Amino acid sequence: MTEVRFTVNGTAQCVEVEPRLTLADMLREECGLTGTHLGCEHGVCGACTVLMDGLPVRSCLVFGVQAEGAEIRTVEGLAAADGTLNVLQRAFQAQHGLQCGFCTPGFLMLATWLLEQKEGVDEARLREVLASNLCRCTGYQNILAAVRVAAQEIRVWREG
Amino acid sequence: MNWVGRRLPRSEDPPLLRGEGRYVPDIAIGARAVRFLRSPVAAGRILALRPPAEMPPGCLFVTGADMAGVQPIKPGLRRFNYRAVEQPVLPTERVHFVGQAIAAMVAPSAALAEDLLETCELDIAAEDPVVGFDAALTPGAPLVHPIAPGNVAVEGELRPEGFAETLAAAAHVVEFAFRSGRQSAMPLEGRGGVAEYDRATGRIRLSASAQMPHQLRTGIAQLLGMPEADLQVIAPDVGGGFGQKIALLPEYPVLVWLARKHRGRFAWVEDRNENLIASAHSRDQRHALRAGFDAEGRLLALEADILADVGAFSVFPTTCAVEPLMALAEYPGPYKVPAYAVRARGVLTHTCPMAPYRGVSRPVITFGIERLMDRAAAVLGLAPDEIRRRNLHDAFPARSATGMVLDEASYIEALDEAMRILDVPAFRARQEAARAEGRYLGLGLSVFNERTGYGTPAFAARSMDVVPGYEVVDIAMLPSGEVEARIGSSPHGQGLRTTLSQIIADRLGLDPGAIRIIHGDTDRTPYGWGSFASRSLVIGGGACQVAADRLADKLRRGAARLLQCEPSEVALRDGQAVAGAASMPIAELARLAHQRSELLSDAIGFNLAETGQYDPGGTFSNACHAAIVEVEAETGHVRVERYLVVEDAGRIINPMIADGQVQGGVAQGIANALFEEVIYAPDGTPLTGTLADYTPPTCAEIPEIEIHHLETISEATITGAKGLGEGGSIGAPAAIVNAISDALSPFGVDVAEFPATPPRIRALIRGRAPRA
């Protein structure tokens, strides 16, 4: 077992894990953060996307021990402490950007990263980045709409 | 205030958006992990099966021999020469497909269980497998099951007298033979379950990622010979199903057996490879069509020979007949077919079994008849829309060639509306100009109807041992005035909590926020069927309406007593019971009904609970889909430039959710049309065991989907709604492939297979020069 120290959503964590445990399993099983979902465990679907030191990663393809010293952000960190949804989450609800909800945390984290990029977002960039992840329910249209609306609301949207 | 018809945001969403949903893998944490040893060969005899020599503490190895006395899975059907194939929960003698579960390994962690599986002893004498139609139907082929001669598990045939003469007399006979690739519903969350023994009661609670919790409970109790009352099945948040999670597959009875026998908590979370090779597949079909048209392009006779690969077993409760028999019953679709002859066979092979998948056979039969219409249009020199217009039903109710009653619909109106929106002359000009530059654009149509919301009578006609259909809703108003509606249906992403609350709110004059929909728990909901076959909003919604109306009557009787008027004078609106100038809050009425019953009990009894039941005969929604694609001749790549849906699902309860269903359905249909296929090697080894091989599309491949609604209010349902969950998937393969064929018409080729992948398109046009 190996000790790993890192932060999740700003909270310090110290867990002991087998070196082969993935970051996704470590978050889910050791930290109790089950909002990060596993859709394929081979890095294709992106449902397990979290932010690691500011970059989106497939947490099924990262070992937990690689998170030593890292800042991790997960879906549980998006809403306010009282549960109030943030701009992006509200847009997903308003635009019907989710159905079964299983892929949603991965899309939310991917989009969170995209909206924080200083160059802003246009239509081509939106589609390029969101094509990283799979959704089986929505047909994507409303996911794209949700991120577009959120980008407009926080004024990072650029008309192509 | 009318809630029906509004784009009400979903009450389901906030917890899911916060990562607070509870799916089976979340419930599984801390349970003893179960992994399955799966067959590496398609067919063979088990010679030896042993656990590792050293089993660490806390680990168990369970085989079929340990589970002696457990019954095999054996769904029944009483017609169509159905062969009652049995599937042992864990086989002791033979294996029948790659991925079939043979034994279960239990360990404190899934990783350790998988390590232990590596060192199990499994010796199988491999036999020649039967893979594909030709291998299965060759005379003298090995039999997948001795009970099914010729490897035919089910066979239906209809052939009206004089059919051959009718066909022979036709001015034009058009043929079309095609194949549809095997596909997976591929829900983003795989299957999985957690079975937990409760020492206080001796009961088992199974949480399963399932679409039919009540059927799972009944089925497992029967297999294990345990009291059904000792089993509670919960479908928590379910990460998509699309039909695949209807099936009672072997892993669930193993989990319940373990929990009972070892009085503990056991979890299995399917991985993606298991989902792609060992959860159910669908759509592996081969059809040959012949159609006779008169000189004006009117269909006189249609003949269909249908083969459906059903894999190695028959899935409970739908049976392996569901695909071939649906194709048999529904091929004529929205068209007038005076004479229809059909033979449909379900063919056993050494491959993964089949379950319903969004649309079941209708994406395939719609592909068949819509490609046929385009071929006939070319032969007759008619425009694709015109030949359809000449053949669509236009007077209702109509009766289909197989006796189904088609209720009022808008087949021709939807087609006309699509043509109006498309501006075909402008497209043809653009197509011509593009061809001059070596670019190939095509326009494809797909017109279809979708039988939805069908209850017991329709299913009873199929003669299955398990006949689905009705739904029951128990509704109760609490002393606070809030309403709980317990439904037998079990949603998994469709937003039923929101839409059903809209229906109930209107009947009771309440805000939807005051209404809780309780589902997916056999302890807390009435016996019912679940969500499949585009039925839950129609049938579950109808039962909600019946229940709410009965509760409203009770509330009016109570209010009339307190307001000193007649019940017929009381209106329920905006949370108030109103009679002329007098009114009272409904919540106050609810409190008095429960806590001051002496005031009301002679009018309404002692509670505010009612039951609603609903079992409709069924209705047909309909749509016209149109796709514009560009095919790149060098690569075979297809880009979907435009996708249009004009659809009619009757009264729309929540347009936002309805559009979401259509968009998601079309996306799956485009995926089925262009990208996705489960591929087997000739020896029965699946070659598409990851999502990187199965290649579901991303948002880069799926276009914006334009949706236009017509609303033919159904008289066949009490809400006026028709189901629409499957329609998107039904229409898309035909529209896309018709568009590809139109694009490639200068090459003189015709696409007769889906998915129409780039290699297949390249193979079609290789060595052919486009006509000028």
PDB file of N, CA, C and O in Angstrom, chain B residues 559-613:
ATOM      1  N   ALA B 559     -64.549  18.414  -0.171  1.00  0.00           N
ATOM      2  CA  ALA B 559     -64.686  19.871  -0.178  1.00  0.00           C
ATOM      3  C   ALA B 559     -66.162  20.265  -0.182  1.00  0.00           C
ATOM      4  O   ALA B 559     -66.566  21.239   0.478  1.00  0.00           O
ATOM      5  N   ALA B 560     -66.977  19.503  -0.908  1.00  0.00           N
ATOM      6  CA  ALA B 560     -68.403  19.821  -0.978  1.00  0.00           C
ATOM      7  C   ALA B 560     -69.030  19.729   0.412  1.00  0.00           C
ATOM      8  O   ALA B 560     -69.874  20.555   0.789  1.00  0.00           O
ATOM      9  N   ARG B 561     -68.601  18.726   1.176  1.00  0.00           N
ATOM     10  CA  ARG B 561     -69.121  18.600   2.525  1.00  0.00           C
ATOM     11  C   ARG B 561     -68.774  19.843   3.350  1.00  0.00           C
ATOM     12  O   ARG B 561     -69.616  20.427   4.017  1.00  0.00           O
ATOM     13  N   LEU B 562     -67.507  20.268   3.247  1.00  0.00           N
ATOM     14  CA  LEU B 562     -67.061  21.389   4.086  1.00  0.00           C
ATOM     15  C   LEU B 562     -67.570  22.729   3.557  1.00  0.00           C
ATOM     16  O   LEU B 562     -67.823  23.650   4.334  1.00  0.00           O
ATOM     17  N   LEU B 563     -67.718  22.846   2.252  1.00  0.00           N
ATOM     18  CA  LEU B 563     -68.166  24.120   1.660  1.00  0.00           C
ATOM     19  C   LEU B 563     -69.683  24.158   1.476  1.00  0.00           C
ATOM     20  O   LEU B 563     -70.224  25.141   0.970  1.00  0.00           O
ATOM     21  N   GLN B 564     -70.300  23.054   1.853  1.00  0.00           N
ATOM     22  CA  GLN B 564     -71.766  22.943   1.811  1.00  0.00           C
ATOM     23  C   GLN B 564     -72.307  23.218   0.418  1.00  0.00           C
ATOM     24  O   GLN B 564     -73.072  24.157   0.178  1.00  0.00           O
ATOM     25  N   CYS B 565     -71.822  22.400  -0.513  1.00  0.00           N
ATOM     26  CA  CYS B 565     -72.318  22.486  -1.888  1.00  0.00           C
ATOM     27  C   CYS B 565     -72.305  21.087  -2.478  1.00  0.00           C
ATOM     28  O   CYS B 565     -72.011  20.113  -1.785  1.00  0.00           O
ATOM     29  N   GLU B 566     -72.603  20.989  -3.758  1.00  0.00           N
ATOM     30  CA  GLU B 566     -72.551  19.694  -4.441  1.00  0.00           C
ATOM     31  C   GLU B 566     -71.122  19.456  -4.945  1.00  0.00           C
ATOM     32  O   GLU B 566     -70.445  20.412  -5.355  1.00  0.00           O
ATOM     33  N   PRO B 567     -70.664  18.178  -4.962  1.00  0.00           N
ATOM     34  CA  PRO B 567     -69.322  17.892  -5.498  1.00  0.00           C
ATOM     35  C   PRO B 567     -69.124  18.439  -6.910  1.00  0.00           C
ATOM     36  O   PRO B 567     -68.040  18.903  -7.252  1.00  0.00           O
ATOM     37  N   SER B 568     -70.172  18.412  -7.701  1.00  0.00           N
ATOM     38  CA  SER B 568     -70.027  18.874  -9.087  1.00  0.00           C
ATOM     39  C   SER B 568     -69.768  20.377  -9.158  1.00  0.00           C
ATOM     40  O   SER B 568     -69.328  20.882 -10.189  1.00  0.00           O
ATOM     41  N   GLU B 569     -70.023  21.085  -8.073  1.00  0.00           N
ATOM     42  CA  GLU B 569     -69.781  22.540  -8.067  1.00  0.00           C
ATOM     43  C   GLU B 569     -68.348  22.883  -7.686  1.00  0.00           C
ATOM     44  O   GLU B 569     -67.947  24.043  -7.748  1.00  0.00           O
ATOM     45  N   VAL B 570     -67.582  21.860  -7.242  1.00  0.00           N
ATOM     46  CA  VAL B 570     -66.228  22.135  -6.742  1.00  0.00           C
ATOM     47  C   VAL B 570     -65.218  22.019  -7.880  1.00  0.00           C
ATOM     48  O   VAL B 570     -65.209  21.038  -8.616  1.00  0.00           O
ATOM     49  N   ALA B 571     -64.401  23.030  -8.017  1.00  0.00           N
ATOM     50  CA  ALA B 571     -63.269  22.970  -8.948  1.00  0.00           C
ATOM     51  C   ALA B 571     -61.974  22.964  -8.146  1.00  0.00           C
ATOM     52  O   ALA B 571     -61.880  23.633  -7.112  1.00  0.00           O
ATOM     53  N   LEU B 572     -61.002  22.192  -8.631  1.00  0.00           N
ATOM     54  CA  LEU B 572     -59.689  22.162  -7.984  1.00  0.00           C
ATOM     55  C   LEU B 572     -58.730  22.953  -8.858  1.00  0.00           C
ATOM     56  O   LEU B 572     -58.476  22.586 -10.006  1.00  0.00           O
ATOM     57  N   ARG B 573     -58.241  24.062  -8.338  1.00  0.00           N
ATOM     58  CA  ARG B 573     -57.269  24.819  -9.129  1.00  0.00           C
ATOM     59  C   ARG B 573     -56.385  25.671  -8.230  1.00  0.00           C
ATOM     60  O   ARG B 573     -56.807  26.155  -7.183  1.00  0.00           O
ATOM     61  N   ASP B 574     -55.143  25.797  -8.654  1.00  0.00           N
ATOM     62  CA  ASP B 574     -54.145  26.604  -7.947  1.00  0.00           C
ATOM     63  C   ASP B 574     -54.082  26.261  -6.459  1.00  0.00           C
ATOM     64  O   ASP B 574     -53.944  27.146  -5.601  1.00  0.00           O
ATOM     65  N   GLY B 575     -54.226  25.006  -6.135  1.00  0.00           N
ATOM     66  CA  GLY B 575     -54.084  24.573  -4.744  1.00  0.00           C
ATOM     67  C   GLY B 575     -55.315  24.787  -3.898  1.00  0.00           C
ATOM     68  O   GLY B 575     -55.289  24.574  -2.693  1.00  0.00           O
ATOM     69  N   GLN B 576     -56.399  25.242  -4.542  1.00  0.00           N
ATOM     70  CA  GLN B 576     -57.629  25.530  -3.810  1.00  0.00           C
ATOM     71  C   GLN B 576     -58.775  24.653  -4.318  1.00  0.00           C
ATOM     72  O   GLN B 576     -58.829  24.330  -5.510  1.00  0.00           O
ATOM     73  N   ALA B 577     -59.672  24.306  -3.407  1.00  0.00           N
ATOM     74  CA  ALA B 577     -60.960  23.737  -3.798  1.00  0.00           C
ATOM     75  C   ALA B 577     -61.953  24.895  -3.803  1.00  0.00           C
ATOM     76  O   ALA B 577     -62.156  25.545  -2.772  1.00  0.00           O
ATOM     77  N   VAL B 578     -62.526  25.166  -4.972  1.00  0.00           N
ATOM     78  CA  VAL B 578     -63.325  26.372  -5.156  1.00  0.00           C
ATOM     79  C   VAL B 578     -64.752  25.997  -5.531  1.00  0.00           C
ATOM     80  O   VAL B 578     -64.966  25.168  -6.416  1.00  0.00           O
ATOM     81  N   ALA B 579     -65.712  26.601  -4.835  1.00  0.00           N
ATOM     82  CA  ALA B 579     -67.118  26.416  -5.203  1.00  0.00           C
ATOM     83  C   ALA B 579     -67.777  27.791  -5.163  1.00  0.00           C
ATOM     84  O   ALA B 579     -68.021  28.334  -4.085  1.00  0.00           O
ATOM     85  N   GLY B 580     -67.990  28.361  -6.312  1.00  0.00           N
ATOM     86  CA  GLY B 580     -68.536  29.709  -6.356  1.00  0.00           C
ATOM     87  C   GLY B 580     -67.607  30.669  -5.637  1.00  0.00           C
ATOM     88  O   GLY B 580     -66.416  30.724  -5.913  1.00  0.00           O
ATOM     89  N   ALA B 581     -68.162  31.407  -4.680  1.00  0.00           N
ATOM     90  CA  ALA B 581     -67.350  32.387  -3.947  1.00  0.00           C
ATOM     91  C   ALA B 581     -66.569  31.741  -2.812  1.00  0.00           C
ATOM     92  O   ALA B 581     -65.649  32.338  -2.268  1.00  0.00           O
ATOM     93  N   ALA B 582     -66.958  30.513  -2.454  1.00  0.00           N
ATOM     94  CA  ALA B 582     -66.294  29.850  -1.324  1.00  0.00           C
ATOM     95  C   ALA B 582     -65.097  29.063  -1.811  1.00  0.00           C
ATOM     96  O   ALA B 582     -65.067  28.570  -2.928  1.00  0.00           O
ATOM     97  N   SER B 583     -64.096  28.942  -0.956  1.00  0.00           N
ATOM     98  CA  SER B 583     -62.943  28.116  -1.321  1.00  0.00           C
ATOM     99  C   SER B 583     -62.190  27.712  -0.066  1.00  0.00           C
ATOM    100  O   SER B 583     -62.369  28.306   1.007  1.00  0.00           O
ATOM    101  N   MET B 584     -61.385  26.697  -0.208  1.00  0.00           N
ATOM    102  CA  MET B 584     -60.482  26.309   0.869  1.00  0.00           C
ATOM    103  C   MET B 584     -59.223  25.694   0.262  1.00  0.00           C
ATOM    104  O   MET B 584     -59.260  25.124  -0.820  1.00  0.00           O
ATOM    105  N   PRO B 585     -58.095  25.824   0.972  1.00  0.00           N
ATOM    106  CA  PRO B 585     -56.870  25.195   0.452  1.00  0.00           C
ATOM    107  C   PRO B 585     -57.018  23.680   0.423  1.00  0.00           C
ATOM    108  O   PRO B 585     -57.552  23.078   1.376  1.00  0.00           O
ATOM    109  N   ILE B 586     -56.547  23.070  -0.657  1.00  0.00           N
ATOM    110  CA  ILE B 586     -56.590  21.612  -0.757  1.00  0.00           C
ATOM    111  C   ILE B 586     -55.786  20.989   0.381  1.00  0.00           C
ATOM    112  O   ILE B 586     -56.151  19.950   0.934  1.00  0.00           O
ATOM    113  N   ALA B 587     -54.686  21.640   0.768  1.00  0.00           N
ATOM    114  CA  ALA B 587     -53.862  21.094   1.856  1.00  0.00           C
ATOM    115  C   ALA B 587     -54.643  21.051   3.168  1.00  0.00           C
ATOM    116  O   ALA B 587     -54.481  20.126   3.970  1.00  0.00           O
ATOM    117  N   GLU B 588     -55.502  22.028   3.385  1.00  0.00           N
ATOM    118  CA  GLU B 588     -56.315  22.032   4.606  1.00  0.00           C
ATOM    119  C   GLU B 588     -57.333  20.895   4.558  1.00  0.00           C
ATOM    120  O   GLU B 588     -57.582  20.210   5.554  1.00  0.00           O
ATOM    121  N   LEU B 589     -57.901  20.703   3.385  1.00  0.00           N
ATOM    122  CA  LEU B 589     -58.825  19.580   3.189  1.00  0.00           C
ATOM    123  C   LEU B 589     -58.111  18.262   3.506  1.00  0.00           C
ATOM    124  O   LEU B 589     -58.669  17.365   4.155  1.00  0.00           O
ATOM    125  N   ALA B 590     -56.859  18.158   3.034  1.00  0.00           N
ATOM    126  CA  ALA B 590     -56.092  16.916   3.263  1.00  0.00           C
ATOM    127  C   ALA B 590     -55.846  16.703   4.756  1.00  0.00           C
ATOM    128  O   ALA B 590     -55.944  15.586   5.268  1.00  0.00           O
ATOM    129  N   ARG B 591     -55.528  17.788   5.453  1.00  0.00           N
ATOM    130  CA  ARG B 591     -55.292  17.653   6.895  1.00  0.00           C
ATOM    131  C   ARG B 591     -56.555  17.200   7.609  1.00  0.00           C
ATOM    132  O   ARG B 591     -56.541  16.266   8.415  1.00  0.00           O
ATOM    133  N   LEU B 592     -57.667  17.834   7.275  1.00  0.00           N
ATOM    134  CA  LEU B 592     -58.934  17.476   7.926  1.00  0.00           C
ATOM    135  C   LEU B 592     -59.335  16.043   7.595  1.00  0.00           C
ATOM    136  O   LEU B 592     -59.844  15.315   8.450  1.00  0.00           O
ATOM    137  N   ALA B 593     -59.082  15.637   6.355  1.00  0.00           N
ATOM    138  CA  ALA B 593     -59.474  14.276   5.962  1.00  0.00           C
ATOM    139  C   ALA B 593     -58.748  13.236   6.814  1.00  0.00           C
ATOM    140  O   ALA B 593     -59.304  12.181   7.128  1.00  0.00           O
ATOM    141  N   HIS B 594     -57.509  13.526   7.188  1.00  0.00           N
ATOM    142  CA  HIS B 594     -56.729  12.557   7.955  1.00  0.00           C
ATOM    143  C   HIS B 594     -56.871  12.751   9.462  1.00  0.00           C
ATOM    144  O   HIS B 594     -56.944  11.786  10.214  1.00  0.00           O
ATOM    145  N   GLN B 595     -56.908  14.006   9.915  1.00  0.00           N
ATOM    146  CA  GLN B 595     -56.808  14.242  11.352  1.00  0.00           C
ATOM    147  C   GLN B 595     -58.127  14.678  11.978  1.00  0.00           C
ATOM    148  O   GLN B 595     -58.235  14.708  13.199  1.00  0.00           O
ATOM    149  N   ARG B 596     -59.076  15.047  11.138  1.00  0.00           N
ATOM    150  CA  ARG B 596     -60.425  15.384  11.648  1.00  0.00           C
ATOM    151  C   ARG B 596     -61.435  14.576  10.853  1.00  0.00           C
ATOM    152  O   ARG B 596     -62.380  15.115  10.278  1.00  0.00           O
ATOM    153  N   SER B 597     -61.193  13.263  10.837  1.00  0.00           N
ATOM    154  CA  SER B 597     -61.995  12.428   9.950  1.00  0.00           C
ATOM    155  C   SER B 597     -63.466  12.442  10.345  1.00  0.00           C
ATOM    156  O   SER B 597     -64.329  12.115   9.532  1.00  0.00           O
ATOM    157  N   GLU B 598     -63.772  12.822  11.586  1.00  0.00           N
ATOM    158  CA  GLU B 598     -65.189  12.841  11.980  1.00  0.00           C
ATOM    159  C   GLU B 598     -65.982  13.836  11.132  1.00  0.00           C
ATOM    160  O   GLU B 598     -67.190  13.718  10.983  1.00  0.00           O
ATOM    161  N   LEU B 599     -65.259  14.809  10.547  1.00  0.00           N
ATOM    162  CA  LEU B 599     -65.953  15.799   9.712  1.00  0.00           C
ATOM    163  C   LEU B 599     -66.259  15.260   8.318  1.00  0.00           C
ATOM    164  O   LEU B 599     -67.147  15.757   7.637  1.00  0.00           O
ATOM    165  N   LEU B 600     -65.485  14.279   7.882  1.00  0.00           N
ATOM    166  CA  LEU B 600     -65.484  13.938   6.459  1.00  0.00           C
ATOM    167  C   LEU B 600     -65.680  12.467   6.146  1.00  0.00           C
ATOM    168  O   LEU B 600     -65.938  12.104   5.001  1.00  0.00           O
ATOM    169  N   SER B 601     -65.520  11.588   7.160  1.00  0.00           N
ATOM    170  CA  SER B 601     -65.381  10.171   6.809  1.00  0.00           C
ATOM    171  C   SER B 601     -66.646   9.625   6.163  1.00  0.00           C
ATOM    172  O   SER B 601     -66.561   8.730   5.323  1.00  0.00           O
ATOM    173  N   ASP B 602     -67.810  10.133   6.475  1.00  0.00           N
ATOM    174  CA  ASP B 602     -68.986   9.564   5.818  1.00  0.00           C
ATOM    175  C   ASP B 602     -69.058   9.983   4.345  1.00  0.00           C
ATOM    176  O   ASP B 602     -69.732   9.353   3.551  1.00  0.00           O
ATOM    177  N   ALA B 603     -68.296  11.007   3.954  1.00  0.00           N
ATOM    178  CA  ALA B 603     -68.260  11.406   2.537  1.00  0.00           C
ATOM    179  C   ALA B 603     -67.129  10.744   1.789  1.00  0.00           C
ATOM    180  O   ALA B 603     -67.262  10.391   0.618  1.00  0.00           O
ATOM    181  N   ILE B 604     -65.978  10.553   2.460  1.00  0.00           N
ATOM    182  CA  ILE B 604     -64.800  10.091   1.714  1.00  0.00           C
ATOM    183  C   ILE B 604     -64.064   8.948   2.382  1.00  0.00           C
ATOM    184  O   ILE B 604     -63.029   8.500   1.882  1.00  0.00           O
ATOM    185  N   GLY B 605     -64.550   8.428   3.493  1.00  0.00           N
ATOM    186  CA  GLY B 605     -63.810   7.366   4.163  1.00  0.00           C
ATOM    187  C   GLY B 605     -62.623   7.922   4.931  1.00  0.00           C
ATOM    188  O   GLY B 605     -62.590   9.107   5.267  1.00  0.00           O
ATOM    189  N   PHE B 606     -61.639   7.050   5.161  1.00  0.00           N
ATOM    190  CA  PHE B 606     -60.560   7.433   6.067  1.00  0.00           C
ATOM    191  C   PHE B 606     -59.221   7.751   5.407  1.00  0.00           C
ATOM    192  O   PHE B 606     -58.231   7.894   6.065  1.00  0.00           O
ATOM    193  N   ASN B 607     -59.206   7.800   4.117  1.00  0.00           N
ATOM    194  CA  ASN B 607     -57.928   8.204   3.529  1.00  0.00           C
ATOM    195  C   ASN B 607     -58.174   8.920   2.208  1.00  0.00           C
ATOM    196  O   ASN B 607     -59.301   9.014   1.727  1.00  0.00           O
ATOM    197  N   LEU B 608     -57.090   9.426   1.670  1.00  0.00           N
ATOM    198  CA  LEU B 608     -57.147  10.076   0.364  1.00  0.00           C
ATOM    199  C   LEU B 608     -56.287   9.273  -0.596  1.00  0.00           C
ATOM    200  O   LEU B 608     -55.380   9.789  -1.240  1.00  0.00           O
ATOM    201  N   ALA B 609     -56.539   7.984  -0.645  1.00  0.00           N
ATOM    202  CA  ALA B 609     -55.754   7.091  -1.499  1.00  0.00           C
ATOM    203  C   ALA B 609     -56.653   6.486  -2.565  1.00  0.00           C
ATOM    204  O   ALA B 609     -57.814   6.153  -2.294  1.00  0.00           O
ATOM    205  N   GLU B 610     -56.133   6.364  -3.744  1.00  0.00           N
ATOM    206  CA  GLU B 610     -56.874   5.735  -4.840  1.00  0.00           C
ATOM    207  C   GLU B 610     -55.892   4.957  -5.706  1.00  0.00           C
ATOM    208  O   GLU B 610     -54.674   5.189  -5.662  1.00  0.00           O
ATOM    209  N   THR B 611     -56.448   4.074  -6.488  1.00  0.00           N
ATOM    210  CA  THR B 611     -55.641   3.313  -7.436  1.00  0.00           C
ATOM    211  C   THR B 611     -56.154   3.580  -8.843  1.00  0.00           C
ATOM    212  O   THR B 611     -57.364   3.654  -9.048  1.00  0.00           O
ATOM    213  N   GLY B 612     -55.239   3.742  -9.763  1.00  0.00           N
ATOM    214  CA  GLY B 612     -55.609   3.872 -11.173  1.00  0.00           C
ATOM    215  C   GLY B 612     -54.993   2.748 -11.967  1.00  0.00           C
ATOM    216  O   GLY B 612     -53.845   2.365 -11.720  1.00  0.00           O
ATOM    217  N   GLN B 613     -55.762   2.194 -12.863  1.00  0.00           N
ATOM    218  CA  GLN B 613     -55.249   1.131 -13.719  1.00  0.00           C
ATOM    219  C   GLN B 613     -55.484   1.540 -15.158  1.00  0.00           C
ATOM    220  O   GLN B 613     -56.498   2.176 -15.464  1.00  0.00           O
TER     221      GLN B 613
END
